[in-house]
């Protein structure tokens, strides 16, 4: 899945309109990030990154 962050909205007649548009953009960004991040698995990383991220994961998970 490709993920692209668009630029935040700009412009608007008044401050309230700009804040509303920015809040809407942030909500959409948050939703998209949650979907992408929840679908990441070990197969999405290089061998080097896997080693750094997942090495010893079993021991750490058991400490929770």
PDB file of N, CA, C and O in Angstrom:
ATOM      1  N   UNK A   1       0.843  -1.186   0.000  1.00  0.00           N
ATOM      2  CA  UNK A   1       0.000   0.000   0.000  1.00  0.00           C
ATOM      3  C   UNK A   1       0.883   1.242   0.000  1.00  0.00           C
ATOM      4  O   UNK A   1       1.746   1.389   0.844  1.00  0.00           O
ATOM      5  N   UNK A   2       0.664   2.098  -0.956  1.00  0.00           N
ATOM      6  CA  UNK A   2       1.399   3.355  -0.980  1.00  0.00           C
ATOM      7  C   UNK A   2       0.721   4.343  -0.045  1.00  0.00           C
ATOM      8  O   UNK A   2      -0.499   4.369   0.079  1.00  0.00           O
ATOM      9  N   UNK A   3       1.546   5.147   0.578  1.00  0.00           N
ATOM     10  CA  UNK A   3       1.019   6.171   1.473  1.00  0.00           C
ATOM     11  C   UNK A   3       1.692   7.487   1.128  1.00  0.00           C
ATOM     12  O   UNK A   3       2.908   7.567   1.052  1.00  0.00           O
ATOM     13  N   UNK A   4       0.895   8.487   0.907  1.00  0.00           N
ATOM     14  CA  UNK A   4       1.408   9.800   0.547  1.00  0.00           C
ATOM     15  C   UNK A   4       0.741  10.837   1.431  1.00  0.00           C
ATOM     16  O   UNK A   4      -0.483  10.859   1.563  1.00  0.00           O
ATOM     17  N   UNK A   5       1.552  11.682   2.035  1.00  0.00           N
ATOM     18  CA  UNK A   5       1.019  12.759   2.863  1.00  0.00           C
ATOM     19  C   UNK A   5       0.880  14.002   1.990  1.00  0.00           C
ATOM     20  O   UNK A   5       1.856  14.468   1.405  1.00  0.00           O
ATOM     21  N   UNK A   6      -0.331  14.491   1.900  1.00  0.00           N
ATOM     22  CA  UNK A   6      -0.574  15.704   1.132  1.00  0.00           C
ATOM     23  C   UNK A   6      -0.280  16.923   1.998  1.00  0.00           C
ATOM     24  O   UNK A   6      -0.211  16.833   3.230  1.00  0.00           O
ATOM     25  N   UNK A   7      -0.131  18.035   1.348  1.00  0.00           N
ATOM     26  CA  UNK A   7       0.092  19.276   2.090  1.00  0.00           C
ATOM     27  C   UNK A   7      -1.177  19.653   2.840  1.00  0.00           C
ATOM     28  O   UNK A   7      -2.285  19.413   2.357  1.00  0.00           O
ATOM     29  N   UNK A   8      -1.024  20.264   4.005  1.00  0.00           N
ATOM     30  CA  UNK A   8      -2.220  20.714   4.731  1.00  0.00           C
ATOM     31  C   UNK A   8      -2.937  21.800   3.944  1.00  0.00           C
ATOM     32  O   UNK A   8      -2.311  22.506   3.144  1.00  0.00           O
ATOM     33  N   UNK A   9      -4.224  21.921   4.157  1.00  0.00           N
ATOM     34  CA  UNK A   9      -4.977  22.947   3.438  1.00  0.00           C
ATOM     35  C   UNK A   9      -4.523  24.340   3.853  1.00  0.00           C
ATOM     36  O   UNK A   9      -4.097  24.566   4.979  1.00  0.00           O
ATOM     37  N   UNK A  10      -4.642  25.242   2.924  1.00  0.00           N
ATOM     38  CA  UNK A  10      -4.296  26.638   3.230  1.00  0.00           C
ATOM     39  C   UNK A  10      -5.427  27.525   2.751  1.00  0.00           C
ATOM     40  O   UNK A  10      -6.333  27.089   2.047  1.00  0.00           O
ATOM     41  N   UNK A  11      -5.338  28.746   3.133  1.00  0.00           N
ATOM     42  CA  UNK A  11      -6.348  29.701   2.691  1.00  0.00           C
ATOM     43  C   UNK A  11      -7.622  29.620   3.510  1.00  0.00           C
ATOM     44  O   UNK A  11      -7.712  28.921   4.503  1.00  0.00           O
ATOM     45  N   UNK A  12      -8.590  30.319   3.089  1.00  0.00           N
ATOM     46  CA  UNK A  12      -9.853  30.394   3.806  1.00  0.00           C
ATOM     47  C   UNK A  12     -10.149  31.837   4.159  1.00  0.00           C
ATOM     48  O   UNK A  12      -9.239  32.647   4.328  1.00  0.00           O
ATOM     49  N   UNK A  13     -11.412  32.119   4.289  1.00  0.00           N
ATOM     50  CA  UNK A  13     -11.810  33.502   4.543  1.00  0.00           C
ATOM     51  C   UNK A  13     -11.530  33.958   5.967  1.00  0.00           C
ATOM     52  O   UNK A  13     -11.138  35.089   6.204  1.00  0.00           O
ATOM     53  N   UNK A  14     -11.749  33.073   6.928  1.00  0.00           N
ATOM     54  CA  UNK A  14     -11.529  33.489   8.309  1.00  0.00           C
ATOM     55  C   UNK A  14     -10.806  32.388   9.089  1.00  0.00           C
ATOM     56  O   UNK A  14     -10.622  31.272   8.606  1.00  0.00           O
ATOM     57  N   UNK A  15     -10.387  32.734  10.268  1.00  0.00           N
ATOM     58  CA  UNK A  15      -9.612  31.816  11.092  1.00  0.00           C
ATOM     59  C   UNK A  15     -10.385  30.543  11.403  1.00  0.00           C
ATOM     60  O   UNK A  15      -9.844  29.438  11.341  1.00  0.00           O
ATOM     61  N   UNK A  16     -11.656  30.683  11.723  1.00  0.00           N
ATOM     62  CA  UNK A  16     -12.476  29.509  12.073  1.00  0.00           C
ATOM     63  C   UNK A  16     -12.536  28.516  10.906  1.00  0.00           C
ATOM     64  O   UNK A  16     -12.428  27.318  11.096  1.00  0.00           O
ATOM     65  N   UNK A  17     -12.709  29.005   9.710  1.00  0.00           N
ATOM     66  CA  UNK A  17     -12.756  28.144   8.526  1.00  0.00           C
ATOM     67  C   UNK A  17     -11.422  27.426   8.330  1.00  0.00           C
ATOM     68  O   UNK A  17     -11.381  26.237   8.036  1.00  0.00           O
ATOM     69  N   UNK A  18     -10.322  28.147   8.498  1.00  0.00           N
ATOM     70  CA  UNK A  18      -9.002  27.529   8.353  1.00  0.00           C
ATOM     71  C   UNK A  18      -8.765  26.455   9.403  1.00  0.00           C
ATOM     72  O   UNK A  18      -8.246  25.383   9.104  1.00  0.00           O
ATOM     73  N   UNK A  19      -9.160  26.734  10.638  1.00  0.00           N
ATOM     74  CA  UNK A  19      -9.000  25.758  11.721  1.00  0.00           C
ATOM     75  C   UNK A  19      -9.847  24.518  11.446  1.00  0.00           C
ATOM     76  O   UNK A  19      -9.385  23.390  11.618  1.00  0.00           O
ATOM     77  N   UNK A  20     -11.067  24.697  11.007  1.00  0.00           N
ATOM     78  CA  UNK A  20     -11.941  23.572  10.680  1.00  0.00           C
ATOM     79  C   UNK A  20     -11.352  22.714   9.564  1.00  0.00           C
ATOM     80  O   UNK A  20     -11.366  21.485   9.648  1.00  0.00           O
ATOM     81  N   UNK A  21     -10.838  23.359   8.531  1.00  0.00           N
ATOM     82  CA  UNK A  21     -10.234  22.617   7.414  1.00  0.00           C
ATOM     83  C   UNK A  21      -8.984  21.861   7.868  1.00  0.00           C
ATOM     84  O   UNK A  21      -8.758  20.715   7.482  1.00  0.00           O
ATOM     85  N   UNK A  22      -8.176  22.494   8.703  1.00  0.00           N
ATOM     86  CA  UNK A  22      -6.968  21.850   9.203  1.00  0.00           C
ATOM     87  C   UNK A  22      -7.318  20.667  10.112  1.00  0.00           C
ATOM     88  O   UNK A  22      -6.697  19.602  10.025  1.00  0.00           O
ATOM     89  N   UNK A  23      -8.309  20.822  10.967  1.00  0.00           N
ATOM     90  CA  UNK A  23      -8.746  19.724  11.831  1.00  0.00           C
ATOM     91  C   UNK A  23      -9.248  18.544  11.006  1.00  0.00           C
ATOM     92  O   UNK A  23      -8.956  17.389  11.314  1.00  0.00           O
ATOM     93  N   UNK A  24      -9.981  18.826   9.959  1.00  0.00           N
ATOM     94  CA  UNK A  24     -10.475  17.774   9.085  1.00  0.00           C
ATOM     95  C   UNK A  24      -9.317  17.059   8.399  1.00  0.00           C
ATOM     96  O   UNK A  24      -9.293  15.828   8.302  1.00  0.00           O
ATOM     97  N   UNK A  25      -8.334  17.819   7.924  1.00  0.00           N
ATOM     98  CA  UNK A  25      -7.161  17.237   7.272  1.00  0.00           C
ATOM     99  C   UNK A  25      -6.386  16.361   8.263  1.00  0.00           C
ATOM    100  O   UNK A  25      -5.967  15.259   7.927  1.00  0.00           O
ATOM    101  N   UNK A  26      -6.210  16.835   9.489  1.00  0.00           N
ATOM    102  CA  UNK A  26      -5.495  16.067  10.507  1.00  0.00           C
ATOM    103  C   UNK A  26      -6.232  14.774  10.872  1.00  0.00           C
ATOM    104  O   UNK A  26      -5.599  13.740  11.081  1.00  0.00           O
ATOM    105  N   UNK A  27      -7.550  14.833  10.926  1.00  0.00           N
ATOM    106  CA  UNK A  27      -8.329  13.630  11.221  1.00  0.00           C
ATOM    107  C   UNK A  27      -8.145  12.592  10.115  1.00  0.00           C
ATOM    108  O   UNK A  27      -7.968  11.401  10.387  1.00  0.00           O
ATOM    109  N   UNK A  28      -8.169  13.035   8.871  1.00  0.00           N
ATOM    110  CA  UNK A  28      -7.950  12.123   7.750  1.00  0.00           C
ATOM    111  C   UNK A  28      -6.543  11.546   7.754  1.00  0.00           C
ATOM    112  O   UNK A  28      -6.334  10.359   7.492  1.00  0.00           O
ATOM    113  N   UNK A  29      -5.556  12.368   8.069  1.00  0.00           N
ATOM    114  CA  UNK A  29      -4.173  11.912   8.150  1.00  0.00           C
ATOM    115  C   UNK A  29      -4.017  10.875   9.251  1.00  0.00           C
ATOM    116  O   UNK A  29      -3.391   9.834   9.061  1.00  0.00           O
ATOM    117  N   UNK A  30      -4.606  11.132  10.390  1.00  0.00           N
ATOM    118  CA  UNK A  30      -4.547  10.201  11.518  1.00  0.00           C
ATOM    119  C   UNK A  30      -5.168   8.856  11.150  1.00  0.00           C
ATOM    120  O   UNK A  30      -4.596   7.791  11.431  1.00  0.00           O
ATOM    121  N   UNK A  31      -6.303   8.893  10.516  1.00  0.00           N
ATOM    122  CA  UNK A  31      -6.988   7.665  10.087  1.00  0.00           C
ATOM    123  C   UNK A  31      -6.125   6.869   9.111  1.00  0.00           C
ATOM    124  O   UNK A  31      -5.959   5.661   9.242  1.00  0.00           O
ATOM    125  N   UNK A  32      -5.547   7.559   8.138  1.00  0.00           N
ATOM    126  CA  UNK A  32      -4.698   6.888   7.151  1.00  0.00           C
ATOM    127  C   UNK A  32      -3.453   6.289   7.794  1.00  0.00           C
ATOM    128  O   UNK A  32      -3.060   5.165   7.484  1.00  0.00           O
ATOM    129  N   UNK A  33      -2.824   7.033   8.690  1.00  0.00           N
ATOM    130  CA  UNK A  33      -1.643   6.516   9.384  1.00  0.00           C
ATOM    131  C   UNK A  33      -1.972   5.290  10.219  1.00  0.00           C
ATOM    132  O   UNK A  33      -1.207   4.328  10.254  1.00  0.00           O
ATOM    133  N   UNK A  34      -3.098   5.310  10.899  1.00  0.00           N
ATOM    134  CA  UNK A  34      -3.502   4.158  11.702  1.00  0.00           C
ATOM    135  C   UNK A  34      -3.688   2.914  10.839  1.00  0.00           C
ATOM    136  O   UNK A  34      -3.282   1.818  11.220  1.00  0.00           O
ATOM    137  N   UNK A  35      -4.286   3.068   9.676  1.00  0.00           N
ATOM    138  CA  UNK A  35      -4.487   1.931   8.776  1.00  0.00           C
ATOM    139  C   UNK A  35      -3.147   1.398   8.293  1.00  0.00           C
ATOM    140  O   UNK A  35      -2.880   0.193   8.343  1.00  0.00           O
ATOM    141  N   UNK A  36      -2.277   2.289   7.831  1.00  0.00           N
ATOM    142  CA  UNK A  36      -0.981   1.864   7.312  1.00  0.00           C
ATOM    143  C   UNK A  36      -0.146   1.201   8.404  1.00  0.00           C
ATOM    144  O   UNK A  36       0.418   0.123   8.203  1.00  0.00           O
ATOM    145  N   UNK A  37      -0.066   1.828   9.561  1.00  0.00           N
ATOM    146  CA  UNK A  37       0.763   1.286  10.639  1.00  0.00           C
ATOM    147  C   UNK A  37       0.226  -0.030  11.191  1.00  0.00           C
ATOM    148  O   UNK A  37       1.005  -0.909  11.566  1.00  0.00           O
ATOM    149  N   UNK A  38      -1.076  -0.202  11.206  1.00  0.00           N
ATOM    150  CA  UNK A  38      -1.636  -1.451  11.717  1.00  0.00           C
ATOM    151  C   UNK A  38      -1.419  -2.612  10.748  1.00  0.00           C
ATOM    152  O   UNK A  38      -1.528  -3.772  11.142  1.00  0.00           O
ATOM    153  N   UNK A  39      -1.088  -2.306   9.502  1.00  0.00           N
ATOM    154  CA  UNK A  39      -0.860  -3.350   8.507  1.00  0.00           C
ATOM    155  C   UNK A  39       0.620  -3.649   8.276  1.00  0.00           C
ATOM    156  O   UNK A  39       0.946  -4.452   7.398  1.00  0.00           O
ATOM    157  N   UNK A  40       1.493  -3.011   9.039  1.00  0.00           N
ATOM    158  CA  UNK A  40       2.921  -3.295   8.899  1.00  0.00           C
ATOM    159  C   UNK A  40       3.250  -4.616   9.577  1.00  0.00           C
ATOM    160  O   UNK A  40       2.755  -4.916  10.649  1.00  0.00           O
ATOM    161  N   UNK A  41       4.082  -5.374   8.934  1.00  0.00           N
ATOM    162  CA  UNK A  41       4.558  -6.632   9.495  1.00  0.00           C
ATOM    163  C   UNK A  41       6.030  -6.783   9.192  1.00  0.00           C
ATOM    164  O   UNK A  41       6.638  -5.943   8.513  1.00  0.00           O
ATOM    165  N   UNK A  42       6.606  -7.866   9.687  1.00  0.00           N
ATOM    166  CA  UNK A  42       8.034  -8.081   9.480  1.00  0.00           C
ATOM    167  C   UNK A  42       8.405  -8.118   8.000  1.00  0.00           C
ATOM    168  O   UNK A  42       9.504  -7.728   7.629  1.00  0.00           O
ATOM    169  N   UNK A  43       7.496  -8.562   7.158  1.00  0.00           N
ATOM    170  CA  UNK A  43       7.789  -8.668   5.733  1.00  0.00           C
ATOM    171  C   UNK A  43       7.901  -7.304   5.038  1.00  0.00           C
ATOM    172  O   UNK A  43       8.326  -7.223   3.898  1.00  0.00           O
ATOM    173  N   UNK A  44       7.546  -6.218   5.726  1.00  0.00           N
ATOM    174  CA  UNK A  44       7.651  -4.880   5.157  1.00  0.00           C
ATOM    175  C   UNK A  44       9.016  -4.232   5.375  1.00  0.00           C
ATOM    176  O   UNK A  44       9.231  -3.104   4.956  1.00  0.00           O
ATOM    177  N   UNK A  45       9.931  -4.951   6.033  1.00  0.00           N
ATOM    178  CA  UNK A  45      11.213  -4.362   6.397  1.00  0.00           C
ATOM    179  C   UNK A  45      12.371  -5.131   5.776  1.00  0.00           C
ATOM    180  O   UNK A  45      12.269  -6.325   5.524  1.00  0.00           O
ATOM    181  N   UNK A  46      13.489  -4.437   5.592  1.00  0.00           N
ATOM    182  CA  UNK A  46      14.704  -5.094   5.111  1.00  0.00           C
ATOM    183  C   UNK A  46      15.242  -5.998   6.215  1.00  0.00           C
ATOM    184  O   UNK A  46      14.850  -5.885   7.378  1.00  0.00           O
ATOM    185  N   UNK A  47      16.163  -6.873   5.848  1.00  0.00           N
ATOM    186  CA  UNK A  47      16.747  -7.777   6.841  1.00  0.00           C
ATOM    187  C   UNK A  47      17.422  -7.005   7.970  1.00  0.00           C
ATOM    188  O   UNK A  47      17.308  -7.364   9.139  1.00  0.00           O
ATOM    189  N   UNK A  48      18.130  -5.946   7.612  1.00  0.00           N
ATOM    190  CA  UNK A  48      18.814  -5.132   8.629  1.00  0.00           C
ATOM    191  C   UNK A  48      17.801  -4.486   9.577  1.00  0.00           C
ATOM    192  O   UNK A  48      17.971  -4.502  10.793  1.00  0.00           O
ATOM    193  N   UNK A  49      16.740  -3.926   9.022  1.00  0.00           N
ATOM    194  CA  UNK A  49      15.718  -3.297   9.852  1.00  0.00           C
ATOM    195  C   UNK A  49      15.001  -4.332  10.712  1.00  0.00           C
ATOM    196  O   UNK A  49      14.701  -4.073  11.881  1.00  0.00           O
ATOM    197  N   UNK A  50      14.716  -5.509  10.145  1.00  0.00           N
ATOM    198  CA  UNK A  50      14.080  -6.578  10.921  1.00  0.00           C
ATOM    199  C   UNK A  50      14.916  -6.929  12.136  1.00  0.00           C
ATOM    200  O   UNK A  50      14.390  -7.089  13.235  1.00  0.00           O
ATOM    201  N   UNK A  51      16.210  -7.054  11.924  1.00  0.00           N
ATOM    202  CA  UNK A  51      17.098  -7.415  13.028  1.00  0.00           C
ATOM    203  C   UNK A  51      17.034  -6.359  14.129  1.00  0.00           C
ATOM    204  O   UNK A  51      16.935  -6.688  15.306  1.00  0.00           O
ATOM    205  N   UNK A  52      17.065  -5.100  13.743  1.00  0.00           N
ATOM    206  CA  UNK A  52      17.046  -4.016  14.728  1.00  0.00           C
ATOM    207  C   UNK A  52      15.690  -3.895  15.419  1.00  0.00           C
ATOM    208  O   UNK A  52      15.619  -3.626  16.611  1.00  0.00           O
ATOM    209  N   UNK A  53      14.617  -4.102  14.679  1.00  0.00           N
ATOM    210  CA  UNK A  53      13.277  -3.908  15.237  1.00  0.00           C
ATOM    211  C   UNK A  53      12.735  -5.115  15.992  1.00  0.00           C
ATOM    212  O   UNK A  53      12.053  -4.960  17.005  1.00  0.00           O
ATOM    213  N   UNK A  54      13.021  -6.308  15.480  1.00  0.00           N
ATOM    214  CA  UNK A  54      12.341  -7.487  16.003  1.00  0.00           C
ATOM    215  C   UNK A  54      13.248  -8.436  16.781  1.00  0.00           C
ATOM    216  O   UNK A  54      12.762  -9.401  17.351  1.00  0.00           O
ATOM    217  N   UNK A  55      14.548  -8.170  16.822  1.00  0.00           N
ATOM    218  CA  UNK A  55      15.453  -9.050  17.562  1.00  0.00           C
ATOM    219  C   UNK A  55      15.144  -8.945  19.056  1.00  0.00           C
ATOM    220  O   UNK A  55      15.049  -7.863  19.608  1.00  0.00           O
ATOM    221  N   UNK A  56      14.947 -10.087  19.681  1.00  0.00           N
ATOM    222  CA  UNK A  56      14.640 -10.106  21.106  1.00  0.00           C
ATOM    223  C   UNK A  56      13.221  -9.703  21.429  1.00  0.00           C
ATOM    224  O   UNK A  56      12.883  -9.458  22.577  1.00  0.00           O
ATOM    225  N   UNK A  57      12.375  -9.641  20.431  1.00  0.00           N
ATOM    226  CA  UNK A  57      10.983  -9.225  20.642  1.00  0.00           C
ATOM    227  C   UNK A  57      10.255 -10.160  21.590  1.00  0.00           C
ATOM    228  O   UNK A  57       9.466  -9.727  22.424  1.00  0.00           O
ATOM    229  N   UNK A  58      10.520 -11.449  21.487  1.00  0.00           N
ATOM    230  CA  UNK A  58       9.821 -12.416  22.324  1.00  0.00           C
ATOM    231  C   UNK A  58      10.095 -12.163  23.807  1.00  0.00           C
ATOM    232  O   UNK A  58       9.198 -12.224  24.623  1.00  0.00           O
ATOM    233  N   UNK A  59      11.355 -11.846  24.149  1.00  0.00           N
ATOM    234  CA  UNK A  59      11.668 -11.594  25.549  1.00  0.00           C
ATOM    235  C   UNK A  59      10.980 -10.329  26.051  1.00  0.00           C
ATOM    236  O   UNK A  59      10.456 -10.274  27.145  1.00  0.00           O
ATOM    237  N   UNK A  60      10.954  -9.282  25.213  1.00  0.00           N
ATOM    238  CA  UNK A  60      10.334  -8.033  25.609  1.00  0.00           C
ATOM    239  C   UNK A  60       8.825  -8.194  25.764  1.00  0.00           C
ATOM    240  O   UNK A  60       8.226  -7.629  26.663  1.00  0.00           O
ATOM    241  N   UNK A  61       8.199  -8.944  24.866  1.00  0.00           N
ATOM    242  CA  UNK A  61       6.749  -9.133  24.936  1.00  0.00           C
ATOM    243  C   UNK A  61       6.373  -9.873  26.210  1.00  0.00           C
ATOM    244  O   UNK A  61       5.312  -9.624  26.786  1.00  0.00           O
ATOM    245  N   UNK A  62       7.195 -10.777  26.672  1.00  0.00           N
ATOM    246  CA  UNK A  62       6.899 -11.544  27.868  1.00  0.00           C
ATOM    247  C   UNK A  62       6.964 -10.726  29.142  1.00  0.00           C
ATOM    248  O   UNK A  62       6.416 -11.107  30.171  1.00  0.00           O
ATOM    249  N   UNK A  63       7.612  -9.557  29.098  1.00  0.00           N
ATOM    250  CA  UNK A  63       7.746  -8.719  30.283  1.00  0.00           C
ATOM    251  C   UNK A  63       6.542  -7.842  30.547  1.00  0.00           C
ATOM    252  O   UNK A  63       6.448  -7.222  31.586  1.00  0.00           O
ATOM    253  N   UNK A  64       5.607  -7.769  29.607  1.00  0.00           N
ATOM    254  CA  UNK A  64       4.451  -6.895  29.779  1.00  0.00           C
ATOM    255  C   UNK A  64       3.549  -7.353  30.833  1.00  0.00           C
ATOM    256  O   UNK A  64       3.154  -7.937  31.524  1.00  0.00           O
TER     257      UNK A  64
END
